[in-house]
Amino acid sequence: MKNVLIISGHPNLKNSVATATIMEELATQLPQAEIRKLDELHQHYEFDIQAEQKAIEQADVIVWQVPFYWYAMPALMKKWLDDVFHHGFAHGSTAKVGGKKLLVSITTGAPAELYQKEGFFQHEMGEYLVGFETTATLCQLDYQGAMWLHGVSYVGRDEAKTRQQQAEARQYARQLAEKIQSL
């Protein structure tokens, strides 16, 4: 198995249902993977850049697991990307990440039907991923596309809805693990 690095970009994983469940299931399904939870790795929004870059350098497959906040990655993940993927490490003539596989995994609060041309948002999910794709291109990462789990909002969630979302997240994580293993 290749070296797999899974980055959780959730800013508050302890209060998450879907992303937390996905991360727990991935840890079970892929026990050899290195899992890094950004909400636990920063001190006042400062990361240990050398440690983060070392983890990336050792990986063959990188997975970014993020909730979809305002149609993009959360600010914590963006800060990590800005700090860690700088010129000379992630891109440029001395870049060290080229050729690594990148898979993006996203959770959304809104249901899938809203992410259609004729849906409320008037855009399909793939249209929101241009930033991820362009980042991969700049860094010469082998972009493996994205997977997503829709409809796991925290709004209006009771115990029954929480259990349902956990079950959906576990099933999704199993599919994600299969995809990761196939890379």
Coordinates of C-alpha atoms in Angstrom, one line a residue:
M1 CA 0.0 0.0 0.0
K2 CA 1.2 3.5 -0.8
N3 CA 1.8 6.0 2.0
V4 CA -1.5 7.8 2.5
L5 CA -1.9 11.2 4.2
I6 CA -5.3 12.4 5.2
I7 CA -5.7 16.0 6.2
S8 CA -8.9 17.0 8.0
G9 CA -9.5 20.7 7.3
H10 CA -12.5 20.9 9.7
P11 CA -12.0 23.8 12.0
N12 CA -13.8 22.2 15.0
L13 CA -13.8 18.4 14.5
K14 CA -15.1 17.7 18.0
N15 CA -18.4 19.4 17.2
S16 CA -18.7 17.7 13.8
V17 CA -20.9 14.8 13.0
A18 CA -20.2 14.0 9.4
T19 CA -16.5 14.9 9.1
A20 CA -15.7 13.4 12.5
T21 CA -17.5 10.1 11.6
I22 CA -15.7 10.0 8.2
M23 CA -12.3 10.5 9.9
E24 CA -13.0 7.8 12.5
E25 CA -14.1 5.4 9.8
L26 CA -11.1 6.2 7.6
A27 CA -8.8 5.5 10.6
T28 CA -10.5 2.1 10.9
Q29 CA -10.5 1.3 7.2
L30 CA -7.0 2.6 6.6
P31 CA -5.0 2.0 9.8
Q32 CA -1.7 2.6 8.1
A33 CA -2.7 6.1 6.8
E34 CA -1.3 9.1 8.6
I35 CA -4.2 11.3 9.7
R36 CA -3.6 15.0 10.5
K37 CA -6.4 17.1 12.1
L38 CA -5.7 20.7 11.5
D39 CA -7.9 21.9 14.3
E40 CA -5.5 20.1 16.7
L41 CA -2.2 20.9 14.9
H42 CA -2.2 24.7 15.1
Q43 CA -1.3 27.1 17.9
H44 CA -3.1 30.4 17.4
Y45 CA -3.5 29.6 13.7
E46 CA 0.2 28.9 13.3
F47 CA 1.3 25.5 12.0
D48 CA 4.6 23.7 12.3
I49 CA 5.5 24.1 8.7
Q50 CA 8.4 21.7 8.7
A51 CA 6.3 18.9 10.3
E52 CA 3.5 19.5 7.8
Q53 CA 5.9 19.5 4.8
K54 CA 7.6 16.4 6.1
A55 CA 4.3 14.6 6.2
I56 CA 3.5 15.7 2.7
E57 CA 6.9 14.7 1.4
Q58 CA 6.5 11.1 2.8
A59 CA 3.0 10.7 1.2
D60 CA 2.2 9.1 -2.1
V61 CA -1.5 9.9 -1.8
I62 CA -2.9 13.0 -0.2
V63 CA -6.5 13.3 0.8
W64 CA -8.1 16.7 1.8
Q65 CA -11.2 16.1 3.8
V66 CA -13.1 19.3 4.2
P67 CA -16.6 20.6 5.0
F68 CA -17.8 23.0 2.3
Y69 CA -18.1 26.5 3.9
W70 CA -19.4 29.2 1.6
Y71 CA -18.7 27.1 -1.4
A72 CA -15.0 26.7 -0.6
M73 CA -12.6 25.1 1.9
P74 CA -12.8 26.4 5.5
A75 CA -10.5 29.3 6.5
L76 CA -8.3 26.9 8.6
M77 CA -7.6 24.7 5.6
K78 CA -6.9 27.7 3.4
K79 CA -4.5 29.1 6.0
W80 CA -2.7 25.7 6.1
L81 CA -2.5 25.7 2.3
D82 CA -1.2 29.2 2.2
D83 CA 1.5 28.5 4.9
V84 CA 2.6 25.0 3.8
F85 CA 2.2 25.0 0.0
H86 CA 4.6 27.9 -0.6
H87 CA 6.9 28.5 -3.6
G88 CA 9.9 26.3 -3.5
F89 CA 8.1 23.5 -1.6
A90 CA 4.8 23.0 -3.5
H91 CA 5.6 24.8 -6.8
G92 CA 8.5 26.2 -8.6
S93 CA 11.8 24.7 -9.8
T94 CA 12.6 23.1 -6.3
A95 CA 9.0 21.8 -5.7
K96 CA 8.8 18.5 -3.8
V97 CA 5.2 17.5 -4.2
G98 CA 4.9 16.9 -8.0
G99 CA 3.5 13.5 -8.9
K100 CA 1.8 12.8 -5.6
K101 CA -1.9 11.9 -6.0
L102 CA -4.4 14.3 -4.6
L103 CA -8.0 13.3 -3.8
V104 CA -10.5 15.9 -2.4
S105 CA -13.4 14.8 -0.2
I106 CA -16.1 17.3 0.7
T107 CA -19.1 17.3 2.9
T108 CA -22.0 19.8 2.3
G109 CA -24.9 20.8 4.5
A110 CA -27.2 21.3 1.5
P111 CA -28.8 18.4 -0.2
A112 CA -27.5 17.2 -3.6
E113 CA -30.5 18.5 -5.6
L114 CA -29.5 22.1 -4.8
Y115 CA -26.2 21.5 -6.6
Q116 CA -27.7 21.2 -10.1
K117 CA -27.9 23.7 -12.9
E118 CA -31.7 23.9 -12.3
G119 CA -31.3 23.7 -8.5
F120 CA -31.2 26.6 -6.0
F121 CA -27.5 27.2 -6.4
Q122 CA -27.6 27.0 -10.2
H123 CA -24.2 25.3 -10.3
E124 CA -23.2 21.7 -10.3
M125 CA -20.8 20.6 -7.5
G126 CA -17.9 20.1 -10.0
E127 CA -18.1 23.8 -10.9
Y128 CA -17.0 24.7 -7.4
L129 CA -13.8 22.6 -7.6
V130 CA -11.8 24.8 -10.0
G131 CA -9.6 26.1 -7.1
F132 CA -8.7 22.6 -6.0
E133 CA -8.0 21.5 -9.6
T134 CA -5.9 24.6 -10.3
T135 CA -3.9 24.2 -7.1
A136 CA -3.2 20.6 -8.1
T137 CA -2.1 21.8 -11.6
L138 CA 0.2 24.5 -10.2
C139 CA 1.8 22.0 -7.8
Q140 CA 2.0 19.2 -10.4
L141 CA -0.1 17.0 -8.2
D142 CA -1.9 14.1 -9.9
Y143 CA -5.4 15.3 -9.3
Q144 CA -7.7 12.3 -8.7
G145 CA -10.9 14.4 -8.6
A146 CA -13.3 14.8 -5.8
M147 CA -16.0 12.9 -3.9
W148 CA -18.7 14.5 -1.8
L149 CA -21.4 13.7 0.7
H150 CA -24.3 16.1 0.6
G151 CA -27.1 16.9 3.1
V152 CA -25.2 16.6 6.4
S153 CA -26.1 20.0 7.8
Y154 CA -26.0 20.7 11.5
V155 CA -29.2 22.8 11.2
G156 CA -32.3 21.1 12.6
R157 CA -30.5 18.0 13.7
D158 CA -32.0 15.9 16.4
E159 CA -30.8 12.5 17.7
A160 CA -32.5 10.5 14.9
K161 CA -31.0 12.9 12.3
T162 CA -27.6 12.6 13.9
R163 CA -27.7 8.8 13.8
Q164 CA -28.8 8.9 10.1
Q165 CA -26.0 11.3 9.2
Q166 CA -23.4 9.1 11.1
A167 CA -24.6 6.1 9.1
E168 CA -24.4 8.0 5.8
A169 CA -21.0 9.3 6.7
R170 CA -19.7 5.8 7.6
Q171 CA -21.0 4.4 4.3
Y172 CA -19.4 7.3 2.4
A173 CA -16.1 6.8 4.3
R174 CA -16.0 3.2 3.2
Q175 CA -16.5 4.2 -0.4
L176 CA -13.8 6.9 0.1
A177 CA -11.4 4.3 1.6
E178 CA -12.0 2.0 -1.4
K179 CA -11.1 4.9 -3.7
I180 CA -8.0 5.7 -1.8
Q181 CA -6.9 2.0 -1.8
S182 CA -7.4 1.9 -5.6
L183 CA -4.9 4.8 -6.2

